[in-house]
CSV table of C-alpha atoms and ligand atoms in Angstrom, one decimal:
chain,number,residue,atom,x,y,z
A,1,MET,CA,-0.2,0.0,0.0
A,2,SER,CA,1.9,3.3,-1.2
A,3,PHE,CA,0.6,6.8,0.0
A,4,GLU,CA,3.4,8.5,-1.9
A,5,GLY,CA,1.9,11.7,-3.6
A,6,ARG,CA,-1.4,11.4,-2.2
A,7,ASP,CA,-3.5,14.2,-0.4
A,8,ILE,CA,-4.9,13.8,2.8
A,9,LEU,CA,-8.3,16.1,2.6
A,10,THR,CA,-10.8,14.3,4.4
A,11,THR,CA,-11.4,11.0,6.1
A,12,GLU,CA,-14.4,9.7,4.0
A,13,ASP,CA,-12.0,8.7,1.2
A,14,LEU,CA,-9.5,6.1,3.5
A,15,SER,CA,-10.3,2.7,4.1
A,16,LYS,CA,-10.0,0.4,7.2
A,17,GLU,CA,-6.9,-0.7,6.0
A,18,GLU,CA,-5.4,2.6,5.1
A,19,ILE,CA,-6.0,3.9,8.3
A,20,LEU,CA,-4.7,0.6,10.3
A,21,GLU,CA,-1.6,1.2,8.3
A,22,ILE,CA,-1.4,5.1,9.0
A,23,MET,CA,-1.9,3.5,12.8
A,24,ASN,CA,1.1,1.2,12.2
A,25,VAL,CA,3.5,4.1,10.9
A,26,THR,CA,2.2,6.3,13.6
A,27,ALA,CA,3.4,3.8,16.4
A,28,LYS,CA,6.8,3.2,14.7
A,29,MET,CA,7.5,7.2,14.4
A,30,GLU,CA,6.2,7.2,18.2
A,31,GLU,CA,8.9,4.5,18.8
A,32,LEU,CA,11.6,6.3,16.5
A,33,CYS,CA,10.9,9.6,18.8
A,34,ARG,CA,11.7,7.3,22.4
A,35,THR,CA,14.7,6.2,20.7
A,36,GLN,CA,16.0,8.5,18.2
A,37,HIS,CA,15.2,12.7,18.8
A,38,VAL,CA,15.7,13.4,15.4
A,39,SER,CA,15.6,11.2,12.6
A,40,ASP,CA,17.1,12.2,8.9
A,41,LEU,CA,14.3,10.2,7.1
A,42,LEU,CA,13.3,13.4,5.2
A,43,ALA,CA,16.3,15.3,5.1
A,44,ASP,CA,16.1,16.3,1.5
A,45,LYS,CA,12.8,17.5,1.9
A,46,VAL,CA,11.0,21.0,2.4
A,47,ALA,CA,7.5,21.2,3.6
A,48,ALA,CA,5.0,24.8,3.5
A,49,VAL,CA,2.8,25.0,6.6
A,50,LEU,CA,0.1,27.7,5.5
A,51,PHE,CA,-1.9,28.7,8.2
A,52,LEU,CA,-4.6,31.2,7.2
A,53,GLU,CA,-6.7,30.6,10.2
A,54,PRO,CA,-5.3,30.7,14.0
A,55,SER,CA,-3.7,27.3,15.3
A,56,THR,CA,-1.6,25.8,18.0
A,57,ARG,CA,-1.5,22.2,18.0
A,58,THR,CA,-2.1,21.7,14.3
A,59,ARG,CA,0.6,24.0,13.1
A,60,LEU,CA,3.1,23.3,16.1
A,61,SER,CA,3.0,19.6,16.2
A,62,PHE,CA,3.6,19.8,12.2
A,63,GLU,CA,6.2,22.0,12.3
A,64,THR,CA,7.6,19.6,15.2
A,65,ALA,CA,6.9,16.6,13.0
A,66,ILE,CA,8.9,18.1,10.2
A,67,LYS,CA,11.7,18.9,12.4
A,68,ARG,CA,12.2,15.5,13.7
A,69,LEU,CA,12.1,14.1,10.4
A,70,GLY,CA,14.9,16.4,9.5
A,71,ALA,CA,12.7,18.3,7.0
A,72,LYS,CA,12.9,22.0,6.6
A,73,SER,CA,10.0,24.0,6.6
A,74,ILE,CA,8.6,27.5,5.2
A,75,THR,CA,5.8,28.9,7.2
A,76,VAL,CA,2.7,31.2,6.9
A,77,ALA,CA,1.1,31.9,10.5
A,78,ASP,CA,-1.2,34.7,9.9
A,79,ALA,CA,-3.3,35.0,6.9
A,80,LYS,CA,-2.2,39.2,7.2
A,81,THR,CA,0.8,38.4,6.0
A,82,SER,CA,0.5,36.3,3.0
A,83,SER,CA,-0.9,37.5,-0.1
A,84,ALA,CA,-4.1,35.6,0.7
A,85,ALA,CA,-4.7,39.4,2.2
A,86,LYS,CA,-4.3,40.7,-1.2
A,87,GLY,CA,-6.7,38.5,-3.0
A,88,GLU,CA,-4.7,35.8,-4.2
A,89,SER,CA,-6.9,32.5,-4.9
A,90,LEU,CA,-5.9,29.2,-3.0
A,91,ALA,CA,-5.0,27.8,-6.2
A,92,ASP,CA,-2.7,30.6,-7.3
A,93,THR,CA,-1.2,30.2,-4.2
A,94,ALA,CA,-0.7,26.4,-4.5
A,95,ARG,CA,0.8,26.4,-7.7
A,96,THR,CA,3.2,29.2,-6.6
A,97,VAL,CA,4.2,27.4,-3.7
A,98,GLU,CA,4.4,24.1,-5.4
A,99,GLY,CA,7.9,25.6,-7.0
A,100,TYR,CA,9.1,25.9,-3.7
A,101,VAL,CA,8.5,22.6,-1.8
A,102,ASP,CA,7.5,18.9,-1.7
A,103,CYS,CA,4.7,19.2,0.4
A,104,ILE,CA,1.7,21.6,1.8
A,105,VAL,CA,0.2,21.6,4.6
A,106,VAL,CA,-2.8,23.9,4.9
A,107,ARG,CA,-5.2,25.5,7.2
A,108,GLN,CA,-7.8,28.1,5.8
A,109,PRO,CA,-11.5,29.1,6.3
A,110,VAL,CA,-13.2,27.7,3.2
A,111,ILE,CA,-14.9,24.7,3.2
A,112,GLY,CA,-13.3,22.8,0.1
A,113,GLY,CA,-10.3,24.9,0.1
A,114,ALA,CA,-7.9,22.4,0.6
A,115,LYS,CA,-9.3,20.4,-2.2
A,116,GLU,CA,-9.0,23.1,-4.4
A,117,MET,CA,-5.4,23.6,-3.9
A,118,ALA,CA,-4.9,20.1,-3.9
A,119,ASP,CA,-6.9,20.1,-7.5
A,120,ALA,CA,-4.2,22.8,-8.4
A,121,VAL,CA,-1.2,21.0,-8.0
A,122,SER,CA,0.6,17.6,-8.2
A,123,ILE,CA,2.7,17.5,-4.6
A,124,PRO,CA,0.6,16.4,-1.6
A,125,VAL,CA,-1.8,18.9,0.4
A,126,LEU,CA,-2.6,18.0,3.4
A,127,ASN,CA,-5.7,19.3,5.3
A,128,GLY,CA,-5.1,21.2,8.6
A,129,GLY,CA,-8.8,22.3,8.7
A,130,ASP,CA,-11.1,23.5,6.3
A,131,GLY,CA,-13.4,26.2,8.0
A,132,ALA,CA,-16.5,24.2,9.3
A,133,GLY,CA,-15.6,21.4,6.7
A,134,GLN,CA,-12.8,18.4,8.0
A,135,HIS,CA,-9.7,18.1,9.9
A,136,PRO,CA,-8.5,14.7,9.0
A,137,THR,CA,-5.2,15.0,10.6
A,138,GLN,CA,-7.1,15.6,13.8
A,139,ALA,CA,-9.3,12.9,13.3
A,140,LEU,CA,-6.0,10.1,12.8
A,141,LEU,CA,-4.6,11.3,16.0
A,142,ASP,CA,-8.0,11.0,17.8
A,143,LEU,CA,-8.1,7.4,16.5
A,144,TYR,CA,-4.4,6.9,17.6
A,145,THR,CA,-5.3,8.1,21.0
A,146,ILE,CA,-8.5,5.8,21.3
A,147,GLN,CA,-6.3,2.7,20.3
A,148,LYS,CA,-3.9,3.6,23.2
A,149,GLU,CA,-6.4,4.8,25.7
A,150,LYS,CA,-9.0,1.9,25.0
A,151,GLY,CA,-6.9,-1.0,23.7
A,152,LYS,CA,-9.0,-1.2,20.9
A,153,LEU,CA,-11.0,1.1,18.1
A,154,GLY,CA,-14.1,-0.7,17.3
A,155,LYS,CA,-17.4,-1.8,19.2
A,156,GLN,CA,-17.5,1.2,21.2
A,157,LYS,CA,-20.0,3.8,21.7
A,158,VAL,CA,-18.7,7.2,21.4
A,159,ALA,CA,-20.7,10.7,22.5
A,160,MET,CA,-19.7,13.7,20.7
A,161,VAL,CA,-20.8,16.8,22.7
A,162,GLY,CA,-20.8,20.7,21.9
A,163,ASP,CA,-20.8,22.2,18.5
A,164,LEU,CA,-21.2,19.3,16.2
A,165,LYS,CA,-22.8,21.7,13.2
A,166,PHE,CA,-19.3,23.9,12.9
A,167,GLY,CA,-17.0,21.5,14.7
A,168,ARG,CA,-14.9,20.0,11.8
A,169,THR,CA,-13.5,17.5,14.1
A,170,VAL,CA,-16.1,15.6,14.8
A,171,HIS,CA,-17.2,15.7,11.0
A,172,SER,CA,-13.7,13.5,10.1
A,173,LEU,CA,-14.1,11.3,13.5
A,174,ALA,CA,-17.4,10.2,12.5
A,175,TYR,CA,-16.3,9.0,9.0
A,176,ALA,CA,-12.8,8.0,10.3
A,177,LEU,CA,-14.1,5.8,13.1
A,178,ALA,CA,-17.1,4.5,10.8
A,179,PRO,CA,-15.3,1.3,9.1
A,180,PHE,CA,-14.5,-0.2,12.6
A,181,GLU,CA,-18.1,-0.4,13.5
A,182,PRO,CA,-18.9,1.9,16.4
A,183,ALA,CA,-21.5,0.4,19.0
A,184,GLU,CA,-23.5,3.6,18.7
A,185,TYR,CA,-22.9,7.3,18.1
A,186,VAL,CA,-24.4,9.8,20.4
A,187,PHE,CA,-24.4,13.1,19.3
A,188,CYS,CA,-25.1,15.6,22.0
A,189,ALA,CA,-25.7,19.1,21.1
A,190,PRO,CA,-28.3,22.1,21.0
A,191,ASP,CA,-31.1,21.5,18.3
A,192,ILE,CA,-29.4,24.3,16.2
A,193,LEU,CA,-25.5,23.0,16.5
A,194,GLN,CA,-26.2,19.4,16.0
A,195,MET,CA,-24.5,17.0,13.5
A,196,PRO,CA,-25.3,17.9,9.8
A,197,ASP,CA,-27.9,15.6,8.2
A,198,ASP,CA,-25.9,14.5,5.2
A,199,ILE,CA,-23.8,13.0,8.2
A,200,ILE,CA,-26.0,11.5,9.9
A,201,GLY,CA,-27.4,9.8,7.2
A,202,ASP,CA,-23.8,8.7,5.8
A,203,MET,CA,-23.8,7.1,9.0
A,204,ALA,CA,-27.1,5.1,8.6
A,205,ASP,CA,-26.1,4.3,5.1
A,206,LYS,CA,-23.2,2.4,6.7
A,207,GLY,CA,-25.4,0.8,9.4
A,208,ILE,CA,-24.2,2.9,12.4
A,209,ALA,CA,-26.4,3.6,15.3
A,210,CYS,CA,-26.9,7.2,16.0
A,211,ARG,CA,-28.9,9.2,18.6
A,212,LYS,CA,-29.7,12.4,18.9
A,213,THR,CA,-29.7,14.3,22.2
A,214,ASP,CA,-29.3,17.4,24.1
A,215,ALA,CA,-28.6,15.8,27.5
A,216,ILE,CA,-24.7,15.5,28.2
A,217,GLU,CA,-26.2,12.7,30.9
A,218,GLU,CA,-26.9,10.3,28.1
A,219,ALA,CA,-23.5,11.3,26.5
A,220,LEU,CA,-21.7,10.4,30.0
A,221,GLN,CA,-22.7,6.8,29.6
A,222,ALA,CA,-20.6,6.1,26.4
A,223,ASP,CA,-17.3,4.4,26.4
A,224,VAL,CA,-15.3,7.7,24.8
A,225,LEU,CA,-16.8,11.2,25.5
A,226,TYR,CA,-15.6,13.6,22.9
A,227,MET,CA,-16.2,17.3,24.2
A,228,THR,CA,-16.1,20.1,22.0
A,229,ARG,CA,-16.1,24.4,21.9
A,230,ILE,CA,-18.7,26.3,20.8
A,231,GLN,CA,-17.0,27.5,17.3
A,232,LYS,CA,-17.4,31.6,18.2
A,233,GLU,CA,-15.6,32.2,15.2
A,234,ARG,CA,-18.4,30.5,12.8
A,235,PHE,CA,-21.4,32.5,13.8
A,236,GLN,CA,-23.1,35.1,11.7
A,237,ASP,CA,-25.0,36.8,14.7
A,238,PRO,CA,-22.8,37.2,17.9
A,239,ALA,CA,-26.0,37.3,19.9
A,240,GLU,CA,-26.7,33.5,18.9
A,241,TYR,CA,-23.1,32.5,19.9
A,242,GLU,CA,-23.9,33.9,23.2
A,243,SER,CA,-26.9,32.4,23.7
A,244,LEU,CA,-25.4,29.0,22.9
A,245,LYS,CA,-21.6,29.6,24.7
A,246,GLY,CA,-21.5,27.2,28.1
A,247,SER,CA,-24.4,25.0,27.0
A,248,TYR,CA,-22.2,22.0,28.2
A,249,ILE,CA,-19.8,22.1,31.1
A,250,LEU,CA,-18.0,18.7,32.0
A,251,ASN,CA,-17.1,18.9,35.9
A,252,ARG,CA,-16.3,16.4,38.2
A,253,ALA,CA,-19.2,16.2,40.0
A,254,LEU,CA,-20.8,15.4,36.6
A,255,LEU,CA,-18.6,12.6,35.7
A,256,GLU,CA,-19.6,11.1,38.8
A,257,LYS,CA,-22.9,9.9,37.1
A,258,GLY,CA,-21.2,8.5,34.0
A,259,ASN,CA,-19.3,5.5,32.8
A,260,LYS,CA,-16.5,4.8,35.4
A,261,ASP,CA,-14.4,3.8,32.2
A,262,LEU,CA,-15.4,6.9,30.1
A,263,THR,CA,-12.3,8.2,28.4
A,264,ILE,CA,-12.4,11.8,27.8
A,265,MET,CA,-11.1,13.6,25.0
A,266,HIS,CA,-11.2,17.3,23.3
A,267,PRO,CA,-9.4,18.3,20.4
A,268,LEU,CA,-8.4,21.6,22.0
A,269,PRO,CA,-8.5,24.4,22.8
A,270,ARG,CA,-10.9,24.7,24.9
A,271,VAL,CA,-12.8,27.8,26.5
A,272,ASP,CA,-15.0,26.5,29.6
A,273,GLU,CA,-16.7,22.8,28.4
A,274,ILE,CA,-14.4,20.7,30.4
A,275,ASN,CA,-13.7,22.5,34.1
A,276,THR,CA,-9.8,22.3,34.8
A,277,ASP,CA,-11.1,20.0,37.9
A,278,VAL,CA,-11.1,17.2,35.6
A,279,ASP,CA,-7.6,17.5,34.1
A,280,ALA,CA,-5.9,15.5,36.6
A,281,LEU,CA,-8.2,12.4,36.3
A,282,PRO,CA,-6.3,9.3,34.6
A,283,ASN,CA,-9.0,9.2,32.2
A,284,ALA,CA,-8.8,13.1,30.9
A,285,ALA,CA,-7.0,12.0,27.4
A,286,TYR,CA,-6.9,15.3,26.0
A,287,PHE,CA,-3.3,16.6,26.4
A,288,ARG,CA,-1.9,13.1,25.6
A,289,GLN,CA,-4.3,13.4,22.8
A,290,ALA,CA,-2.5,16.6,21.3
A,291,HIS,CA,1.0,15.0,22.1
A,292,ASN,CA,0.0,11.7,19.8
A,293,GLY,CA,-0.5,14.5,17.0
A,294,VAL,CA,3.3,14.7,16.5
A,295,PHE,CA,3.5,11.3,15.7
A,296,LEU,CA,0.6,10.9,13.2
A,297,ARG,CA,1.7,14.3,11.6
A,298,MET,CA,5.3,12.5,11.2
A,299,ALA,CA,3.7,9.5,10.0
A,300,LEU,CA,1.6,11.4,7.1
A,301,LEU,CA,4.5,13.4,6.2
A,302,ALA,CA,6.8,10.3,5.5
A,303,MET,CA,3.8,8.4,4.0
A,304,VAL,CA,2.8,11.2,1.0
A,305,MET,CA,6.6,11.7,0.5
A,306,GLY,CA,7.2,8.4,-0.2
A,307,ARG,CA,9.7,7.6,2.7
A,308,ALA,CA,7.0,5.2,5.3
B,1,LIG,N1,-7.4,20.8,17.5
B,1,LIG,C1,-6.9,21.9,16.8
B,1,LIG,O1,-7.2,21.8,15.6
B,1,LIG,O2,-6.2,22.7,17.2
B,1,LIG,P1,-5.6,24.4,17.0
B,1,LIG,O3,-6.7,24.9,16.2
B,1,LIG,O4,-4.9,24.8,18.1
B,1,LIG,O5,-4.5,23.7,15.7
């Protein structure tokens, strides 16, 4: 199975075998980091890291992954400092940068924008988040985390809580876990922030039981609880955001009502949806989850550049 030259744009187009291969290579990268601080696997490669929306984890873990593999990077960390601010199209940016590097990692606000770039170039494009669309590298590191925390990927009840409408991480996670036959998806959100109908329809077509609720107590009975932030930046009406913020706040007292083996995840950043009194619990996995992002992104970079 070769990933050389391949774009990673969504999780919908990844097969179970391909995801398992990515998990295997990620585990090897974790081992590599334990035994060898920096490798020279990609020493002759340069990657562009174009972030036209804010990021801490995705950008910095990609940058770390690039450095740990011995590659070099060129970076845009602020849309205002690139010619996107002058109105340059994503396709023109991609065609220009293709002349400089071997691979592009991009985050930008338009759904489908990463595909637009990928269609314009022949080097691999990795989608680091396209607006309220998809965030495939996050979902893959989420799977790696679930595998490590629970010892398996499939046959578990997975609850996703918060902003399921605008939250690209949960869109990608729903598709990424689907081949592993989850026991059930529990989608917990205020009505107007529920999981989009097309995604629920796709899950139903795959035979996955999906339950919609606005009661977090139901979500707490799952095996994996995936909390998300209400995505303030996606609301056109600030008053609507104000009315929805703080809809769900997880704390130790609330967790007393839940499954004792619940694994708590969050793509981060959080605002107030997980109280800091949860952080020290052994099943609070969200910072371990963020750390796994380096290994997963090392794996993807090496695979799409033909070195894994
Ligand atoms: N999880 C995630 O995408 O975080 P950042 O926005 O900080 O990259």
